[in-house]
mmCIF file of C-alpha atoms in Angstrom:
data_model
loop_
_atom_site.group_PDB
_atom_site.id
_atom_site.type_symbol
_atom_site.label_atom_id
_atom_site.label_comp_id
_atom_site.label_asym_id
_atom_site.label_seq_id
_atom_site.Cartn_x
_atom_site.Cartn_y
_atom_site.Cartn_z
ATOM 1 C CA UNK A 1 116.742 93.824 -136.249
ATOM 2 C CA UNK A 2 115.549 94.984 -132.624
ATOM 3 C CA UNK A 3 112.997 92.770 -131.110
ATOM 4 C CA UNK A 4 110.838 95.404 -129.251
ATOM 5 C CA UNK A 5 107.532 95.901 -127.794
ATOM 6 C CA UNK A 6 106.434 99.281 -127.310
ATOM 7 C CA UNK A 7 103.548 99.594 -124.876
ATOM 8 C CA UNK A 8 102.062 102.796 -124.620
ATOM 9 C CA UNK A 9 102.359 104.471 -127.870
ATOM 10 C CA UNK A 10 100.407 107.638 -128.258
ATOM 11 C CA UNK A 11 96.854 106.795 -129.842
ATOM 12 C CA UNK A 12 94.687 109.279 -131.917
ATOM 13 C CA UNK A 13 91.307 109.672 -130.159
ATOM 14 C CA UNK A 14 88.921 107.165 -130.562
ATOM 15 C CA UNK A 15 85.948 108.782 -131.693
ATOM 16 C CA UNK A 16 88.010 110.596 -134.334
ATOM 17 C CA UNK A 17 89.211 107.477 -135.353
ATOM 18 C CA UNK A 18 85.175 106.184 -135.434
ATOM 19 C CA UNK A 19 84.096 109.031 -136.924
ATOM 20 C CA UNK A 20 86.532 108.621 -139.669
ATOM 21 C CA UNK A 21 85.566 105.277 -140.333
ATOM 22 C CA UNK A 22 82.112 106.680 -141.096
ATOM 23 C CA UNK A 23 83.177 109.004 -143.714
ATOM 24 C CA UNK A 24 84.863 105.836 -145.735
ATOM 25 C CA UNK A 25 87.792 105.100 -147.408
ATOM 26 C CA UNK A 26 87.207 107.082 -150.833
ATOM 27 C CA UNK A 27 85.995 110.083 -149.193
ATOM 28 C CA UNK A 28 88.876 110.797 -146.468
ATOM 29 C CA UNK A 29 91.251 109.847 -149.456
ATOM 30 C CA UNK A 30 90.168 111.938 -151.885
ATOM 31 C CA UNK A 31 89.756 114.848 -149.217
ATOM 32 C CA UNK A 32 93.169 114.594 -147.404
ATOM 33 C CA UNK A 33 94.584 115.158 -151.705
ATOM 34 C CA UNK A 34 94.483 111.494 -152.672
ATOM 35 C CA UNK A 35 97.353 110.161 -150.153
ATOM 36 C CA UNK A 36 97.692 107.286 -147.057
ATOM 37 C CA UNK A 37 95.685 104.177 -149.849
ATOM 38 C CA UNK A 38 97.138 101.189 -149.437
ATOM 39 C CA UNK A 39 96.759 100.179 -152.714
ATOM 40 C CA UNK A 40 94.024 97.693 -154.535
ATOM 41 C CA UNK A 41 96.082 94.532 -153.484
ATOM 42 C CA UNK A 42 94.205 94.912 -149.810
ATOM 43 C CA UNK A 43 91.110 93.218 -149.694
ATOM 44 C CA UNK A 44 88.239 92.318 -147.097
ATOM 45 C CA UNK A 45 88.019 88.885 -146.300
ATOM 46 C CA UNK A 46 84.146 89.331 -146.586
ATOM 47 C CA UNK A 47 81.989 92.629 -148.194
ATOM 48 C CA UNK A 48 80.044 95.318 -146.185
ATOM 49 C CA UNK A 49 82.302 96.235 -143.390
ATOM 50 C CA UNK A 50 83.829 99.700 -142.412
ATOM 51 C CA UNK A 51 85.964 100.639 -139.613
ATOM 52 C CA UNK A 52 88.013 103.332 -138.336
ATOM 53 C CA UNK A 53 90.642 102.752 -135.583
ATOM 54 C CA UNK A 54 93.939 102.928 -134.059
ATOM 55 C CA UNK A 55 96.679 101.219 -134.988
ATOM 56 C CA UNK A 56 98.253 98.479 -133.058
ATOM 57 C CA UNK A 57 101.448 97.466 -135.427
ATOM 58 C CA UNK A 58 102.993 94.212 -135.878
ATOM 59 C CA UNK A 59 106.146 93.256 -137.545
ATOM 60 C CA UNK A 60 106.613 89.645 -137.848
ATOM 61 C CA UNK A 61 108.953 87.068 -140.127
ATOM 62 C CA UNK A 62 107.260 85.363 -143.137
ATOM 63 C CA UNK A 63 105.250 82.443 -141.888
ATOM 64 C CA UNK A 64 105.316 83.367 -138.185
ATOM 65 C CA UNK A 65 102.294 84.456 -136.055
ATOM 66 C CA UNK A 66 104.241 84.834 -133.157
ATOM 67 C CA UNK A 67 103.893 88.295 -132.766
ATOM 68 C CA UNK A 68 100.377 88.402 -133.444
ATOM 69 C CA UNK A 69 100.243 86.367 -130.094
ATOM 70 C CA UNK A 70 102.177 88.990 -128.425
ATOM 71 C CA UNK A 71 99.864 91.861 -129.798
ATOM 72 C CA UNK A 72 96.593 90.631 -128.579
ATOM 73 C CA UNK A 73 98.031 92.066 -124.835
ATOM 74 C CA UNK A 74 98.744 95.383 -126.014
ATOM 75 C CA UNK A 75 95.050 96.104 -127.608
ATOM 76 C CA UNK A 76 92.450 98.162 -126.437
ATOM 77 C CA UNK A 77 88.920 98.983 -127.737
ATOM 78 C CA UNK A 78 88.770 101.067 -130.650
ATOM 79 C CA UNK A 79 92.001 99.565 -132.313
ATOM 80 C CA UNK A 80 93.108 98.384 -135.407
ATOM 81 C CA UNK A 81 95.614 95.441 -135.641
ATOM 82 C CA UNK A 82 97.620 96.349 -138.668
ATOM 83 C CA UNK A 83 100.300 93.044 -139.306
ATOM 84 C CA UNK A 84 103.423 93.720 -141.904
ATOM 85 C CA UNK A 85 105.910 90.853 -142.457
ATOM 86 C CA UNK A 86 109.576 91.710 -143.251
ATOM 87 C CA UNK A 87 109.418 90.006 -146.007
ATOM 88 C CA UNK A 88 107.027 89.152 -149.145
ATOM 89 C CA UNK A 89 104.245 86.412 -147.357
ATOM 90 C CA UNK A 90 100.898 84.910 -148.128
ATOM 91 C CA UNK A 91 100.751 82.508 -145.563
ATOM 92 C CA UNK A 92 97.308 82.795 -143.292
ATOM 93 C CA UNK A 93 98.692 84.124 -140.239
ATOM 94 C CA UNK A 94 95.567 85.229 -139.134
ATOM 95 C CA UNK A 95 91.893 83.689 -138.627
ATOM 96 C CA UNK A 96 89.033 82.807 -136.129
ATOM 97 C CA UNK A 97 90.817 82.132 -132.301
ATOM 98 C CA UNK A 98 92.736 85.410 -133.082
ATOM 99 C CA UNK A 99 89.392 87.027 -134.101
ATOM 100 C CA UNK A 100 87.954 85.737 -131.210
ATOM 101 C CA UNK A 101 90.701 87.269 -128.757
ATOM 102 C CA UNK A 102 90.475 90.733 -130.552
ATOM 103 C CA UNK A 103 87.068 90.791 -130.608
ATOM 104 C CA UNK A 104 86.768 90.253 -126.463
ATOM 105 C CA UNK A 105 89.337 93.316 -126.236
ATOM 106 C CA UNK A 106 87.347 95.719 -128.413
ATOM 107 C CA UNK A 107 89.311 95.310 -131.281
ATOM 108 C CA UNK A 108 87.742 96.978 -134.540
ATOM 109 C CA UNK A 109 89.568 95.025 -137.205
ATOM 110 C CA UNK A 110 92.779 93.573 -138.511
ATOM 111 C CA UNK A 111 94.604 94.389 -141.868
ATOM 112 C CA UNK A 112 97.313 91.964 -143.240
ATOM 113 C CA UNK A 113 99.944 92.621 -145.340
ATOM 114 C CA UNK A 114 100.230 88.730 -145.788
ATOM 115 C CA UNK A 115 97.387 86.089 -145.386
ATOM 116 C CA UNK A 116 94.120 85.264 -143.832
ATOM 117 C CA UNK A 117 92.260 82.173 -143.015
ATOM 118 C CA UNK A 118 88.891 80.829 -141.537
ATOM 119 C CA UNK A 119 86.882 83.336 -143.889
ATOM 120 C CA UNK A 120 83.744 81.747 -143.212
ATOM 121 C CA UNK A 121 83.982 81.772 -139.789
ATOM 122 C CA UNK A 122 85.585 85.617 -139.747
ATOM 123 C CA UNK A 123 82.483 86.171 -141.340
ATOM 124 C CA UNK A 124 79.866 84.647 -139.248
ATOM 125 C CA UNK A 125 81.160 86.653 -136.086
ATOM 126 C CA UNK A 126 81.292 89.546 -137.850
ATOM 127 C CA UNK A 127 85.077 90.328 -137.349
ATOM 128 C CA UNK A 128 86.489 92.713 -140.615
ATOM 129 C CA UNK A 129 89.429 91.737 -141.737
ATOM 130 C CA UNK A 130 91.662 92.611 -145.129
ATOM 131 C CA UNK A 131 94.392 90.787 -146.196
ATOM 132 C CA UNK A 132 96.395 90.559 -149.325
ATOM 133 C CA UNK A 133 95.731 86.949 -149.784
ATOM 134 C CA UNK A 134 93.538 84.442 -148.644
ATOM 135 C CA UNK A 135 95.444 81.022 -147.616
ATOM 136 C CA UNK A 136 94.841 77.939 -145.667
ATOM 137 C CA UNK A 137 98.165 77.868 -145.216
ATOM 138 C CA UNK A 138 99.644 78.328 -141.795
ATOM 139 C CA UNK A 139 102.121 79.467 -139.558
ATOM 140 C CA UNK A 140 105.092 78.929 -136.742
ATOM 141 C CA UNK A 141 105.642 80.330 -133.750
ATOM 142 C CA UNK A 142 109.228 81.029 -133.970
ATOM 143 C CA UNK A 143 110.808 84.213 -134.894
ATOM 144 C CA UNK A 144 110.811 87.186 -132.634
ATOM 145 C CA UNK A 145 109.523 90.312 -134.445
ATOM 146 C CA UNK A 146 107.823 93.495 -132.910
ATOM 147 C CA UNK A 147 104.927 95.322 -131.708
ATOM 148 C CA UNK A 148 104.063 98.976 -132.510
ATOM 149 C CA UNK A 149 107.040 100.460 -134.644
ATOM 150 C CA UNK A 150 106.562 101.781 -137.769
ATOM 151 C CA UNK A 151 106.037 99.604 -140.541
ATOM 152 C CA UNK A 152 105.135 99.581 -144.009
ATOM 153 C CA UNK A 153 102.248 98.395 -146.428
ATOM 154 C CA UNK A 154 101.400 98.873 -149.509
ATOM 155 C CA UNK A 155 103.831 101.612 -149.570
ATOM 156 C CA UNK A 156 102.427 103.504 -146.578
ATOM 157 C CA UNK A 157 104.242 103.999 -143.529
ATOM 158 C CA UNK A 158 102.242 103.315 -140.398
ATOM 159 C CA UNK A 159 102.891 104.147 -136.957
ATOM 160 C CA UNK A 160 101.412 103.106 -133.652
ATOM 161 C CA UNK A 161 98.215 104.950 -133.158
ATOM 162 C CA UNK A 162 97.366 106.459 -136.404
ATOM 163 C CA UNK A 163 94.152 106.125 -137.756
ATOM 164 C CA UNK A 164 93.450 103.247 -140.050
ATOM 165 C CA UNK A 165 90.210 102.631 -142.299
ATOM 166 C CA UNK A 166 89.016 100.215 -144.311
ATOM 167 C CA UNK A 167 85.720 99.329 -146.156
ATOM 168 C CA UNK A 168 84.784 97.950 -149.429
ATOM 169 C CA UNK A 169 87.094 100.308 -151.151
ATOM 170 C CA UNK A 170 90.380 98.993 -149.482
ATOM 171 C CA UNK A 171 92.671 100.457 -146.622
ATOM 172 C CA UNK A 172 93.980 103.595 -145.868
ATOM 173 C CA UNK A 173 96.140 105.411 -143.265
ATOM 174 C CA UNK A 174 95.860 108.790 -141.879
ATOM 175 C CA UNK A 175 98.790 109.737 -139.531
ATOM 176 C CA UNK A 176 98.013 111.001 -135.977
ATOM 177 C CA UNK A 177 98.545 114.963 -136.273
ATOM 178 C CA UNK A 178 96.679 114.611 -139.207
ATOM 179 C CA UNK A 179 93.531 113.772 -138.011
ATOM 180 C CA UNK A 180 92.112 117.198 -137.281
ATOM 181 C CA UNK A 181 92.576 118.071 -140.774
ATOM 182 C CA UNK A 182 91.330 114.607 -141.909
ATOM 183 C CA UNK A 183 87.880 115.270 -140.400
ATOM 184 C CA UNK A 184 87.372 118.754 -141.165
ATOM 185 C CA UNK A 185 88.076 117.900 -144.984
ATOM 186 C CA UNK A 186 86.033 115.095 -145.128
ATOM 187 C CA UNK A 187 83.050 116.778 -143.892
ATOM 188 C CA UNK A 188 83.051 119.639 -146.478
ATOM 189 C CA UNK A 189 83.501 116.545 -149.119
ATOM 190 C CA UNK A 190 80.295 115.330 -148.180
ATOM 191 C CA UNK A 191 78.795 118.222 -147.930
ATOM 192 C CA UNK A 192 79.674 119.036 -151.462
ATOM 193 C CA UNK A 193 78.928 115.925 -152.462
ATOM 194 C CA UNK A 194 75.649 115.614 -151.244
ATOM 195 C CA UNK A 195 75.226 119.146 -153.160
ATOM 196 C CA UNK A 196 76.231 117.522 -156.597
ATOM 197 C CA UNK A 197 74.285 114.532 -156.203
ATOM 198 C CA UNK A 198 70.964 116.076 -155.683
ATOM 199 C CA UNK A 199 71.719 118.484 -158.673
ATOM 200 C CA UNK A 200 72.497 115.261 -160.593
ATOM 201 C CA UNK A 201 68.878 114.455 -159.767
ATOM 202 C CA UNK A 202 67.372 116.963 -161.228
ATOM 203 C CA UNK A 203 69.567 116.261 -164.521
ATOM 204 C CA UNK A 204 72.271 118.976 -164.108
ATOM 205 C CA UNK A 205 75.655 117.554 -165.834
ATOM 206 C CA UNK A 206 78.965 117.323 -164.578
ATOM 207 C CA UNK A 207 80.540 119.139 -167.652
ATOM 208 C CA UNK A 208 78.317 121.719 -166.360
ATOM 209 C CA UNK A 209 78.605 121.897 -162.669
ATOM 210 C CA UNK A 210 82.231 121.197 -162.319
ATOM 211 C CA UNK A 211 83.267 123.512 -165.241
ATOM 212 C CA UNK A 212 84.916 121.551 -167.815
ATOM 213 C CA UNK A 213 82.754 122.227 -171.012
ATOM 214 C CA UNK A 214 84.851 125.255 -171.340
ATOM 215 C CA UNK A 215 88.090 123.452 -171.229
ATOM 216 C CA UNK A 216 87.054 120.272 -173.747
ATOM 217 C CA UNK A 217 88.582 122.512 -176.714
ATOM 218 C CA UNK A 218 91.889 122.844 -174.238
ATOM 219 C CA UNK A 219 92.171 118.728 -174.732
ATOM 220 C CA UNK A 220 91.288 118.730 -178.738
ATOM 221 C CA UNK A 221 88.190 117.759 -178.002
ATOM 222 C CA UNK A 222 85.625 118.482 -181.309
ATOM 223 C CA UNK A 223 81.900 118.127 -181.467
ATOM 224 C CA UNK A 224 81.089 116.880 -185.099
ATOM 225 C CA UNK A 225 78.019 115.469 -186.601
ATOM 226 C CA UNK A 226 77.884 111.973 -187.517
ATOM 227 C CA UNK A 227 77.842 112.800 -191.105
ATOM 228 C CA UNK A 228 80.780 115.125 -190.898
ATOM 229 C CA UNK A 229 82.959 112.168 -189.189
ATOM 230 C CA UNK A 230 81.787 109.241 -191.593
ATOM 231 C CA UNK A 231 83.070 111.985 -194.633
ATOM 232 C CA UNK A 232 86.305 112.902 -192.298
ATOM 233 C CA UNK A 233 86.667 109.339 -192.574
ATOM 234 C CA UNK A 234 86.552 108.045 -196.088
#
């Protein structure tokens, strides 16, 4: 494997990335046709945060932090430090004096594909993190890895400078040319969603206002009394 460091990747713009954050996780999903999720098995460390960045990548060995070290130099505000491992880890290579560093470079966030650590204390400075594991376990400083090439979590393939977001919900991806398209979508989903939740209000029903009362005989679907299914049933 190639021990690189790539320093000036192309990054989407900031704001885009900022204002994606905003529209959340399950929105910018569901409105880019359900791709870029990492998958439930990404976490936050603690609830309520949301961010929307770029991504600074990290590749390093099982059990090794070194390349989180090496990282921290090539952030800027408004990223995202997104750590893979090239192999299957839960060891907490992450926690507080690396939240600490980020957070004086303008770092938004960190998602692990591995383990995190110092949760308390992650919490009390307000730093969002989301791992697949929580572990007091920790790490060496050992292996050489590398810093922004493409790398993959939870099936997603993430490259320097996309957009990654994460909230409550979990973590998702959104590659670089496709963030014009990303917010354009998500805005008409919450425009349409704000439509269908005030008609929800005033007690319309979704069989109704997304038209599938029509198809419910298309899926076998019968309407029966409860007399006629207690006799169906003797």
């Amino acid at each position: 494997m190639r021990t690189v460091v790539v320093t000036d990747p192309p990054r989407a713009d900031a704001g885009d990335a900022e204002a994606l954050g905003g529209f959340g996780v399950a929105t910018v999903h569901e409105a880019l046709g359900r791709v870029g999720y990492l998958g439930p098995a990404f976490r936050p460390a603690w609830a309520g945060a949301r961010i929307g960045g770029t991504a600074v990548t990290v590749l390093c060995w099982p059990g090794d932090n070194l390349m989180i070290h090496v990282a921290v130099e090539q952030c800027r505000p408004g990223d995202v430090l997104v750590v893979a491992t090239n192999s299957p880890s839960t060891d907490g290579l992450f926690g507080e004096l690396f939240a600490t560093a980020l957070a004086h470079r303008g770092v938004r966030g960190v998602v692990l594909g591995s383990g995190v650590r110092d949760v308390a204390e992650l919490r009390g400075m307000g730093f969002p993190a989301w791992s697949t594991a929580v572990s007091a376990q920790g790490s060496v400083k050992a292996t050489a890895g590398s810093v922004n090439v493409p790398v993959v979590l939870g099936g997603q393939r993430i490259c320097a400078g996309d957009v990654v977001l994460a909230d409550d919900d979990g973590v998702m991806v959104v590659p670089r040319a496709d963030v014009p398209r990303a917010l354009t979508a998500s805005q008409a989903r919450l425009d349409k969603e704000a439509a269908s939740r005030e008609a929800f209000r005033q007690g319309e029903l979704g069989l109704d206002r997304y038209g599938l009362r029509g198809q419910l005989p298309a899926f076998g679907i019968e309407y029966v009394t409860h007399a006629e299914f207690a006799e169906e049933e003797r």
